[in-house]
Tab-separated table of C-alpha atoms and ligand atoms in Angstrom:
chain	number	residue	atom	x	y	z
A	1439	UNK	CA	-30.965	-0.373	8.180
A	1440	UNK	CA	-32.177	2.317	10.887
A	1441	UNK	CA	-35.370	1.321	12.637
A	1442	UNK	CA	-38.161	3.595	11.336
A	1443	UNK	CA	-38.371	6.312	14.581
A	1444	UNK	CA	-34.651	7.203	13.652
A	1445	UNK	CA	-31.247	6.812	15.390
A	1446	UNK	CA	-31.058	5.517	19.183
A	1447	UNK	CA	-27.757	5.017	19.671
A	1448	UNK	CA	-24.024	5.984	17.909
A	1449	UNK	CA	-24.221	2.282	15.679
A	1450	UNK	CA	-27.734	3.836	14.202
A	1451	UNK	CA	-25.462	6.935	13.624
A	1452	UNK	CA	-22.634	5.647	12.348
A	1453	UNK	CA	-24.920	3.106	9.894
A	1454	UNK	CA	-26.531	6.600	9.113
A	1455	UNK	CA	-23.394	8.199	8.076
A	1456	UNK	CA	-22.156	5.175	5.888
A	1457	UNK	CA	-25.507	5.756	3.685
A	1458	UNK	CA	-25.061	9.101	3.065
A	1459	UNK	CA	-20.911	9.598	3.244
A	1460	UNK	CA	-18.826	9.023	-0.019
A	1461	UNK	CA	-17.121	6.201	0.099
A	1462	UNK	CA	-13.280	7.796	0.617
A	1463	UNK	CA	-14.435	10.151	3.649
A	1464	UNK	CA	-16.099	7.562	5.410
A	1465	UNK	CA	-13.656	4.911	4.845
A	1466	UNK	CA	-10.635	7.575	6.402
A	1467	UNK	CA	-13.186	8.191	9.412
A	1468	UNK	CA	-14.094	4.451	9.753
A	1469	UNK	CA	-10.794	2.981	9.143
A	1470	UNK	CA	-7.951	1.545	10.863
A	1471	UNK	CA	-4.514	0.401	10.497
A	1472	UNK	CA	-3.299	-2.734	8.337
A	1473	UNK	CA	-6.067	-5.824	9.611
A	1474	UNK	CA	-7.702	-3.452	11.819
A	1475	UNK	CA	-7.660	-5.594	14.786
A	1476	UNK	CA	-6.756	-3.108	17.605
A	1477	UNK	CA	-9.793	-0.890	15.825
A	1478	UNK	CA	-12.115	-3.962	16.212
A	1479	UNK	CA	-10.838	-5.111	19.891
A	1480	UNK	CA	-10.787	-1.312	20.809
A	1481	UNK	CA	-14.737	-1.762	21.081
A	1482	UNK	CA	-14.541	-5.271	22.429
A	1483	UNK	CA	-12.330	-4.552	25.356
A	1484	UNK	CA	-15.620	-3.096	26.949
A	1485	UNK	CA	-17.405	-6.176	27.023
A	1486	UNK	CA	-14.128	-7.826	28.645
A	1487	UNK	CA	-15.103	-6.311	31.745
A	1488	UNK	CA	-18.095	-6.060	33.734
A	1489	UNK	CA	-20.100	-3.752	36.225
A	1490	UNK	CA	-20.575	-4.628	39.337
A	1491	UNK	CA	-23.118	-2.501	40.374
A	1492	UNK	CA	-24.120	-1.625	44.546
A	1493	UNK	CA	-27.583	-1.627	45.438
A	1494	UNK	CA	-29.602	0.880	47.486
A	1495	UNK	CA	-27.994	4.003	47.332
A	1496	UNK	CA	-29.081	6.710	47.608
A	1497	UNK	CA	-29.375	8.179	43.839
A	1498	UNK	CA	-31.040	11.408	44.542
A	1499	UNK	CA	-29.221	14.297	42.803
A	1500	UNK	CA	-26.580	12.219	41.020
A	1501	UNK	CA	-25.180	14.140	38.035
A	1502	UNK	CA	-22.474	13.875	35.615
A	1503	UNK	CA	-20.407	17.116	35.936
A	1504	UNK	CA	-16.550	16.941	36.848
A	1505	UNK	CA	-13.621	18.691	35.899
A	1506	UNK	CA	-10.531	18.377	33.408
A	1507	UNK	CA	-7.664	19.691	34.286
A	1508	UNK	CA	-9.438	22.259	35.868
A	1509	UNK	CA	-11.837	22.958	33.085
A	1510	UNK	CA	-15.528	22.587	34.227
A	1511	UNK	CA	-17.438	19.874	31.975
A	1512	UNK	CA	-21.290	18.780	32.116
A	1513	UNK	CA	-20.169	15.209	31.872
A	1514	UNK	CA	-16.965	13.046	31.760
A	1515	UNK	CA	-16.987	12.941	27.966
A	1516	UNK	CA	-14.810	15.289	25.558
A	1517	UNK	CA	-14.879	15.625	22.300
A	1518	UNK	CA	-11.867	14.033	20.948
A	1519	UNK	CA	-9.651	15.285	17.583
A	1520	UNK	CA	-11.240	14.445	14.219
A	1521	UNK	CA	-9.567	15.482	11.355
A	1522	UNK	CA	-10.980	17.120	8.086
A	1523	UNK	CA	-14.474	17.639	9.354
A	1524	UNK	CA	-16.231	19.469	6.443
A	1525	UNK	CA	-15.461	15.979	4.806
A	1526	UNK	CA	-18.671	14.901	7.164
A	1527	UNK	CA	-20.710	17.983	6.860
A	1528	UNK	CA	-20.267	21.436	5.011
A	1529	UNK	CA	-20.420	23.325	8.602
A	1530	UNK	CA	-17.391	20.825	9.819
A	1531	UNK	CA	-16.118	21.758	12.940
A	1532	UNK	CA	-17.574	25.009	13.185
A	1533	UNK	CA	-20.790	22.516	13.754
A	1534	UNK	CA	-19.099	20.638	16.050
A	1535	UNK	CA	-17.867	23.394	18.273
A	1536	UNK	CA	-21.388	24.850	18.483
A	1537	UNK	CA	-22.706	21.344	19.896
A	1538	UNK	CA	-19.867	20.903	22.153
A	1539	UNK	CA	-20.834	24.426	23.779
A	1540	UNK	CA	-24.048	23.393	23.811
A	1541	UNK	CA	-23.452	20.013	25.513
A	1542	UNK	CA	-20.991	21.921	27.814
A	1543	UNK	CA	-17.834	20.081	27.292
A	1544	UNK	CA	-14.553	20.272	25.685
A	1545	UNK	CA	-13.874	19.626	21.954
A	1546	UNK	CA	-10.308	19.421	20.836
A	1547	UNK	CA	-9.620	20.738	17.646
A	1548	UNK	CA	-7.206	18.871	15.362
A	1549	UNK	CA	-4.608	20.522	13.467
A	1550	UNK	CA	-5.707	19.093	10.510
A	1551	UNK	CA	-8.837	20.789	10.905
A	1552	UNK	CA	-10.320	22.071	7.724
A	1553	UNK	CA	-10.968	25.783	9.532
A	1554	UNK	CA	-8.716	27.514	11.362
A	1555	UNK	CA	-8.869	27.691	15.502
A	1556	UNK	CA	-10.060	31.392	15.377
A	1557	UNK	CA	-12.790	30.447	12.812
A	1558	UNK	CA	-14.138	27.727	15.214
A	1559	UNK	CA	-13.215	29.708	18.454
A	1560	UNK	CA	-15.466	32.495	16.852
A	1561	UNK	CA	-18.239	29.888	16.090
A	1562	UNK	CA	-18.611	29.302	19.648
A	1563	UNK	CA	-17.062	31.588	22.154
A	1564	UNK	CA	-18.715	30.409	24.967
A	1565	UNK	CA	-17.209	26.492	24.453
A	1566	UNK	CA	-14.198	25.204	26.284
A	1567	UNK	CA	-11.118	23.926	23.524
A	1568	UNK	CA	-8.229	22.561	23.422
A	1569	UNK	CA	-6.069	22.390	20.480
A	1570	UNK	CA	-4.573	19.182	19.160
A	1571	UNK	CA	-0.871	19.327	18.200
A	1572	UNK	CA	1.276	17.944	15.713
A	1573	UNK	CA	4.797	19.141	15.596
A	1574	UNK	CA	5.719	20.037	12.165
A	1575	UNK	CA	9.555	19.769	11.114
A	1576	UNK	CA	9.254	23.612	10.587
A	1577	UNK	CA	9.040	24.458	13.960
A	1578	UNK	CA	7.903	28.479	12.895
A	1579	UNK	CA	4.820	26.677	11.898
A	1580	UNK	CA	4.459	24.318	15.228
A	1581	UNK	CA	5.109	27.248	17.447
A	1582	UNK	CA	2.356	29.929	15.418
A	1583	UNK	CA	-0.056	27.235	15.676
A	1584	UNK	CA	0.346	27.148	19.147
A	1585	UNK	CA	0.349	30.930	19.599
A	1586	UNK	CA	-2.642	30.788	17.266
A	1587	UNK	CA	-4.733	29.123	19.623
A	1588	UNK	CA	-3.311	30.507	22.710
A	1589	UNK	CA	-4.834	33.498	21.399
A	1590	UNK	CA	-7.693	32.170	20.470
A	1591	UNK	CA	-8.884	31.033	23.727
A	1592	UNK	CA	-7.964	27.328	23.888
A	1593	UNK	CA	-7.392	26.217	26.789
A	1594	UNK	CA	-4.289	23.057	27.008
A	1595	UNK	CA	-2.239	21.515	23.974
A	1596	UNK	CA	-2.912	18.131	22.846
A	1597	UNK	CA	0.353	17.040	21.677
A	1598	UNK	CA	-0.508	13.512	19.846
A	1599	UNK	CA	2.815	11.115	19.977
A	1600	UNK	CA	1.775	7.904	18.226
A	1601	UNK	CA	1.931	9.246	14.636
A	1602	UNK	CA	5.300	10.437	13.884
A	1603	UNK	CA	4.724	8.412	10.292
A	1604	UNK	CA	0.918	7.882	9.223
A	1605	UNK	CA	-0.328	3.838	10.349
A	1606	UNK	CA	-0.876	2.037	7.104
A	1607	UNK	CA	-4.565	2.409	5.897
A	1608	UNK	CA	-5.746	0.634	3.154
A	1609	UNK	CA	-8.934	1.419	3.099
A	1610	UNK	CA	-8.160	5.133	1.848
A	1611	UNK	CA	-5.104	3.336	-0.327
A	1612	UNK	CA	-8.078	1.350	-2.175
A	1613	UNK	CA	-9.908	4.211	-2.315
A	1614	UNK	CA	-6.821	6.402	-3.394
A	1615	UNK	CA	-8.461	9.102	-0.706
A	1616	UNK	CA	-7.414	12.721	-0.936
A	1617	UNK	CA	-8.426	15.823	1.169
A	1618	UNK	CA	-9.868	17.798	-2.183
A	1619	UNK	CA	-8.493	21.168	-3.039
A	1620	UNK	CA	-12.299	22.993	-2.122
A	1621	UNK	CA	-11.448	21.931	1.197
A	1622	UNK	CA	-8.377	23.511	2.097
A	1623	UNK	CA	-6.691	22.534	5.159
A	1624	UNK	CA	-4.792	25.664	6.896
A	1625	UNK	CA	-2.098	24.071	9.149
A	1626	UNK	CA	-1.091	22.369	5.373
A	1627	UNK	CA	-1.178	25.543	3.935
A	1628	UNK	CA	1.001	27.183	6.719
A	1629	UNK	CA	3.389	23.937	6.277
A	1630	UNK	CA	3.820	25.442	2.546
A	1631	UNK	CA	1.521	22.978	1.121
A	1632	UNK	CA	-1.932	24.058	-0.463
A	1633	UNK	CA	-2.949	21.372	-3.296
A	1634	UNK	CA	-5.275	18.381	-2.911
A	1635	UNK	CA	-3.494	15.699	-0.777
A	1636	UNK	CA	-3.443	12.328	0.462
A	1637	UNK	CA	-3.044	11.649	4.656
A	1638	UNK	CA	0.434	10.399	3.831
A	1639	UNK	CA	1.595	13.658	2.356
A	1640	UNK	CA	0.279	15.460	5.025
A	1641	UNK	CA	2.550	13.908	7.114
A	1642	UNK	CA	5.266	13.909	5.548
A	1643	UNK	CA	5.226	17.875	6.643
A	1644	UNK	CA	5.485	16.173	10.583
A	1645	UNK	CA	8.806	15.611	12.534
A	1646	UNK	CA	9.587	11.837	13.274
A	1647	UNK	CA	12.635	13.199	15.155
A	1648	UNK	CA	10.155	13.922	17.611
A	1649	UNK	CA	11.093	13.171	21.507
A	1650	UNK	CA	10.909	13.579	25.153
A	1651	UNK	CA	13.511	17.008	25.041
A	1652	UNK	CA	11.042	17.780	22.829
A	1653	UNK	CA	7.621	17.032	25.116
A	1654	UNK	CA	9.780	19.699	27.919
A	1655	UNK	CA	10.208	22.347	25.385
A	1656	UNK	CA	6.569	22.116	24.071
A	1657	UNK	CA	5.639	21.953	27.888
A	1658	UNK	CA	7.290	25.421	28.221
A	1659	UNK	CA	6.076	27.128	24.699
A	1660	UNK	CA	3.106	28.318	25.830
A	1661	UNK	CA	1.143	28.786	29.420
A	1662	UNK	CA	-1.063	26.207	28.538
A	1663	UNK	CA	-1.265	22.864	30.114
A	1664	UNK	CA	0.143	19.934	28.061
A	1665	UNK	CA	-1.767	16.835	27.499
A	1666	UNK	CA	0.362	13.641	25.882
A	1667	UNK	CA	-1.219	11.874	23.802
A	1668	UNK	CA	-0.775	8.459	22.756
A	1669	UNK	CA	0.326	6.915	25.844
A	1670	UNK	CA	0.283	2.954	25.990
A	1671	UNK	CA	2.614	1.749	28.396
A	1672	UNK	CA	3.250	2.425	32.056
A	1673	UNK	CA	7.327	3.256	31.535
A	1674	UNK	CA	5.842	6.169	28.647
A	1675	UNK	CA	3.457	7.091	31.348
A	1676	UNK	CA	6.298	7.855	33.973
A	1677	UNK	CA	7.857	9.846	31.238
A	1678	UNK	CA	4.994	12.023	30.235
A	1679	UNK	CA	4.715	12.790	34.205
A	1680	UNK	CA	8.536	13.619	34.359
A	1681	UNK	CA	8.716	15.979	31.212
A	1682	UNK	CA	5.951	18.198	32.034
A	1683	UNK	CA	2.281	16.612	31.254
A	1684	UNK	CA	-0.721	17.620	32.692
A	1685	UNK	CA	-2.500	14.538	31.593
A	1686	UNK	CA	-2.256	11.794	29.526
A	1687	UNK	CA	-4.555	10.387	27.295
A	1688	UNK	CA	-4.485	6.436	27.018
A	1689	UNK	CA	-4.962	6.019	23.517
A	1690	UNK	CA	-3.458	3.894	20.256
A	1691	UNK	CA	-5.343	6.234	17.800
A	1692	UNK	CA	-8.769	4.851	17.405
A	1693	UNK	CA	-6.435	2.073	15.672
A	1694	UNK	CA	-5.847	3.875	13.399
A	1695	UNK	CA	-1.824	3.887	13.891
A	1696	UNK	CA	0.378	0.172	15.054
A	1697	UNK	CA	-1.852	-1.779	14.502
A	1698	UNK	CA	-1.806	-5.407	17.234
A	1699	UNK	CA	-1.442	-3.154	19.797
A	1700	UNK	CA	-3.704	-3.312	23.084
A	1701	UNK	CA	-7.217	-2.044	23.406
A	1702	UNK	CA	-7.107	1.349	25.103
A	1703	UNK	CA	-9.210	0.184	28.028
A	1704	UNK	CA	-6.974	-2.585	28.504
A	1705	UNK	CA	-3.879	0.062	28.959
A	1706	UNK	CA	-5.899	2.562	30.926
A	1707	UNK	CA	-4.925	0.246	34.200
A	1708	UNK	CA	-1.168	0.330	34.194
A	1709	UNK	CA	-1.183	3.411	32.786
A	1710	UNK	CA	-3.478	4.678	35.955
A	1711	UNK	CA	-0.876	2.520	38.605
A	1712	UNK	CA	2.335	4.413	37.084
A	1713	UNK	CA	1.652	7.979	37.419
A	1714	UNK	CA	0.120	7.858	40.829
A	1715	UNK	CA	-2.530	10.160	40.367
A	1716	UNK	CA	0.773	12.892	39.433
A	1717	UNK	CA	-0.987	13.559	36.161
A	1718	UNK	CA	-4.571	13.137	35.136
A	1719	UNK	CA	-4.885	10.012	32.645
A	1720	UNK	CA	-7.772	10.461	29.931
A	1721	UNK	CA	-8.834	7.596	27.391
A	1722	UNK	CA	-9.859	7.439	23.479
A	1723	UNK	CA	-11.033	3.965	21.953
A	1724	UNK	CA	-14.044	2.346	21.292
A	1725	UNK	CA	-16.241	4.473	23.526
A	1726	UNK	CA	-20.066	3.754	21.972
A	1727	UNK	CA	-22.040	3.419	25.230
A	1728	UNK	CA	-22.986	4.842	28.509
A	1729	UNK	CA	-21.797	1.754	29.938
A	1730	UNK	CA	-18.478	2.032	28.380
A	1731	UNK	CA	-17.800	5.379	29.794
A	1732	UNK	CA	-18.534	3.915	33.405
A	1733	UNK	CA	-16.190	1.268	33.100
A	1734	UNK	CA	-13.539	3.455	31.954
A	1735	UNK	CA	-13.955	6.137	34.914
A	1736	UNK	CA	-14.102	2.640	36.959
A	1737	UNK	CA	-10.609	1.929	35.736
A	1738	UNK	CA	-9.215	5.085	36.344
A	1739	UNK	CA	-10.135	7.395	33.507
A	1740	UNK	CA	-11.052	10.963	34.764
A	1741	UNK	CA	-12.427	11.138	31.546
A	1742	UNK	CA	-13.330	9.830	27.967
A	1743	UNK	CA	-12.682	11.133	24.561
A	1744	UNK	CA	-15.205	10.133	21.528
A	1745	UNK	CA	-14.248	10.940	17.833
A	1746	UNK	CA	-16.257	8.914	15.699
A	1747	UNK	CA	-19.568	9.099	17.594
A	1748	UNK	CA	-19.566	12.575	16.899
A	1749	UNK	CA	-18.370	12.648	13.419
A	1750	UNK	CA	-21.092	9.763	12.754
A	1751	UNK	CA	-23.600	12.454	14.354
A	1752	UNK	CA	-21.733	15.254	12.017
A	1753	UNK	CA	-22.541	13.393	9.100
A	1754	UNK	CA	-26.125	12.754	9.150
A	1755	UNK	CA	-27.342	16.017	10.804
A	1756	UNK	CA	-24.773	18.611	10.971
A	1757	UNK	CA	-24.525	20.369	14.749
A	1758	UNK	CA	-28.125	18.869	15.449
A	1759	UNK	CA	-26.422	15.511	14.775
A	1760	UNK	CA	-23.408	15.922	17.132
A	1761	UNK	CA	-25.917	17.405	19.814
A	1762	UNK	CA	-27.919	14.125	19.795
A	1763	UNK	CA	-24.826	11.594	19.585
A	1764	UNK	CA	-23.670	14.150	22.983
A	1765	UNK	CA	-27.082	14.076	24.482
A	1766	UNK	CA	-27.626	10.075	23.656
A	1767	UNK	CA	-24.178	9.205	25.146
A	1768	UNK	CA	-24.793	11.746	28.807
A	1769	UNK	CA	-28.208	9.644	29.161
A	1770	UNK	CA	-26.805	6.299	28.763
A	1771	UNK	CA	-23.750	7.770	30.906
A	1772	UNK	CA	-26.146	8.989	34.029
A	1773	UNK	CA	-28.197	6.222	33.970
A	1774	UNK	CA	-25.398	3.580	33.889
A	1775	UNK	CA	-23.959	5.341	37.087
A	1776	UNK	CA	-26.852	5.161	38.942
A	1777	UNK	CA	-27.913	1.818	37.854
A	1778	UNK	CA	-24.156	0.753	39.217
A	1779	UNK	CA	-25.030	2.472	42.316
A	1780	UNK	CA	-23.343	5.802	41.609
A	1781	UNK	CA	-24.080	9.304	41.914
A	1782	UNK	CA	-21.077	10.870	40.740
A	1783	UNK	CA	-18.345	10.462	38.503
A	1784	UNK	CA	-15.415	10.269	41.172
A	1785	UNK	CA	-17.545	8.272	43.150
A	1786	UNK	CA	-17.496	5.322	40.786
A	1787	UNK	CA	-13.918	2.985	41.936
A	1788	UNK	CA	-11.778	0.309	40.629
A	1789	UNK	CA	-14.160	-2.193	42.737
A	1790	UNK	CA	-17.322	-1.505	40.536
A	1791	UNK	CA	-15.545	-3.354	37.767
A	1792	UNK	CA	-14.234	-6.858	37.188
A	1793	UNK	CA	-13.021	-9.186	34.519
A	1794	UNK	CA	-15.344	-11.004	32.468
A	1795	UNK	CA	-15.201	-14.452	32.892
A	1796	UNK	CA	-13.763	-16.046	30.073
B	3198	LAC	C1	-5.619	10.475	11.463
B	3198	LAC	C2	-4.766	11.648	11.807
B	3198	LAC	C3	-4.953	12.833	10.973
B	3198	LAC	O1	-5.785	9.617	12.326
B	3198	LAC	O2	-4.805	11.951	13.141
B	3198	LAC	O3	-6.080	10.356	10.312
């Protein structure tokens, strides 16, 4: 239950959103992979390390704003790629989009987005985007949905490498959970698919013969700046940085993919030691708090991405909701950073963090 007074933080959200999702969408946006442990430790990592904050410093003027990959942004936090968002609300991500302009940050449209990237370019045309990819096996599709949002403003390509099959959910196999036809989904319509259809069939339209030949020739497909995404390891980092990424997003899919595989905070290090600062390394995973977002930047993130939060904030309030989970998560962000003896978000190093003692 929600204290009377209403929602204070993304778990009164996202205990929000359970009460009034169906059971099928909120499963698929709660979910994970087989036991769901990697979902679970995603969100514990952040307690396995600890501020260490610095005292009497001057805090006067200390603000969030920053930049990624050039792009401008009020505050180290984007808004990650959610799939099927008029599952969570009937404005979906047009609603999103309008709160991410508002918040003045980046949201990253997925391509399975229930509305196409002109649609939510159009809802918002002030907002910075970027476009997540997936490459289909019919490349004529994979390249117009890149032209597509080229054109339509957005601003680097997302290319997301950890899902060449679909992790194995069983939460939406219990709840047999399909994207309903009154929802239609337009990269699956462009793939030659229209009808109601589970995530697995979905993917079944995306190339597993995916690889790094194929990172340099999306690289090169557009002007845009690629962002890999996905990254675990340092030896995949290195590669990213040597076949034409921009940045890198640390990431194992909100665990929602291999499941047993490390918390993203707990990659973000070696990932952040192998590209020497060549490419900018972003992380997704188990981001809830202001706190969490410090100790991320502390570790080397220039930045955070948050799905759920948002689509927990979708869910209960529509673009109101999303512009309180924003708003909640820059207030706990500021005053973190200035409790930790901050007053930007490049000024916060690798020595305000340490391990947790066991
Ligand atoms: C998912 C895909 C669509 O995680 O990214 O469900």
């Amino acid at each position: 239950m929600v204290p009377a007074g209403g929602p204070v933080n993304v778990s009164d959200y996202e205990r929000l959103a359970e009460e009034c999702l169906e059971p099928g969408p909120y499963g698929y946006f709660a979910g994970g992979a087989w036991d769901e442990v990697t979902l679970r430790d995603n969100v514990r990592a952040f307690e396995r390390w600890q501020l260490r904050p610095r005292v009497l410093v001057d805090l006067t003027g200390a603000a969030l704003d920053t930049t990624v990959l050039g792009t401008p942004v009020s505050m180290p936090i984007l808004l990650g790629p959610a799939a099927f968002q008029r599952l969570a609300h009937p404005d979906g991500e047009l609603a999103t989009a309008r709160a991410a302009a508002a918040a003045g940050t980046v949201m990253c449209l997925s391509t399975f987005a229930t509305l196409s990237a002109a649609d939510v370019a159009a809802a918002a045309p002030d907002g910075r985007r970027w476009f997540q990819l997936y490459v289909f096996k019919d490349r004529g599709v994979t390249r117009s949905l890149v032209d597509q949002a080229a054109d339509a403003g957005y601003e680097a390509i997302v290319v997301t490498v950890d899902a060449p099959f679909l992790g194995r959910r069983e939460r939406d196999i219990r709840n047999a959970f399909t994207v309903p036809d009154d929802i239609p989904v337009p990269s699956w319509e462009a793939g030659g698919r229209g009808e109601e259809a589970t995530v697995f069939e979905m993917f079944e339209l995306i190339d597993e013969g995916l690889d790094w030949r194929d990172v340099e020739e999306l690289a090169s497909l557009s002007d845009l700046p690629l962002v890999v995404k996905g990254i675990l390891t340092d030896d995949d980092a290195r590669l990213a940085a040597d076949n034409g990424a921009a940045a890198v997003v640390v990431s194992n899919h909100g665990g929602r993919q291999l499941d047993g595989v490390p918390a993203a905070l707990d990659a973000l290090p070696e990932v952040v030691e192998a590209v020497e600062s060549r490419v900018e390394v972003l992380v997704d995973g188990g981001v809830r708090r202001g706190t969490d977002v410090v100790k991320a930047l502390a570790l080397g993130a220039r930045a955070v991405l948050v799905a759920r939060p948002f689509v927990w904030g979708l869910a209960v309030d529509g673009e109101a909701g999303v512009r309180r989970v924003l708003e909640l998560l820059r207030e706990e962000t500021l005053l973190a950073l200035v409790l930790a003896g901050c007053t930007t978000p490049a000024g916060v190093t690798r020595a305000h963090v340490q391990r947790a003692p066991r």
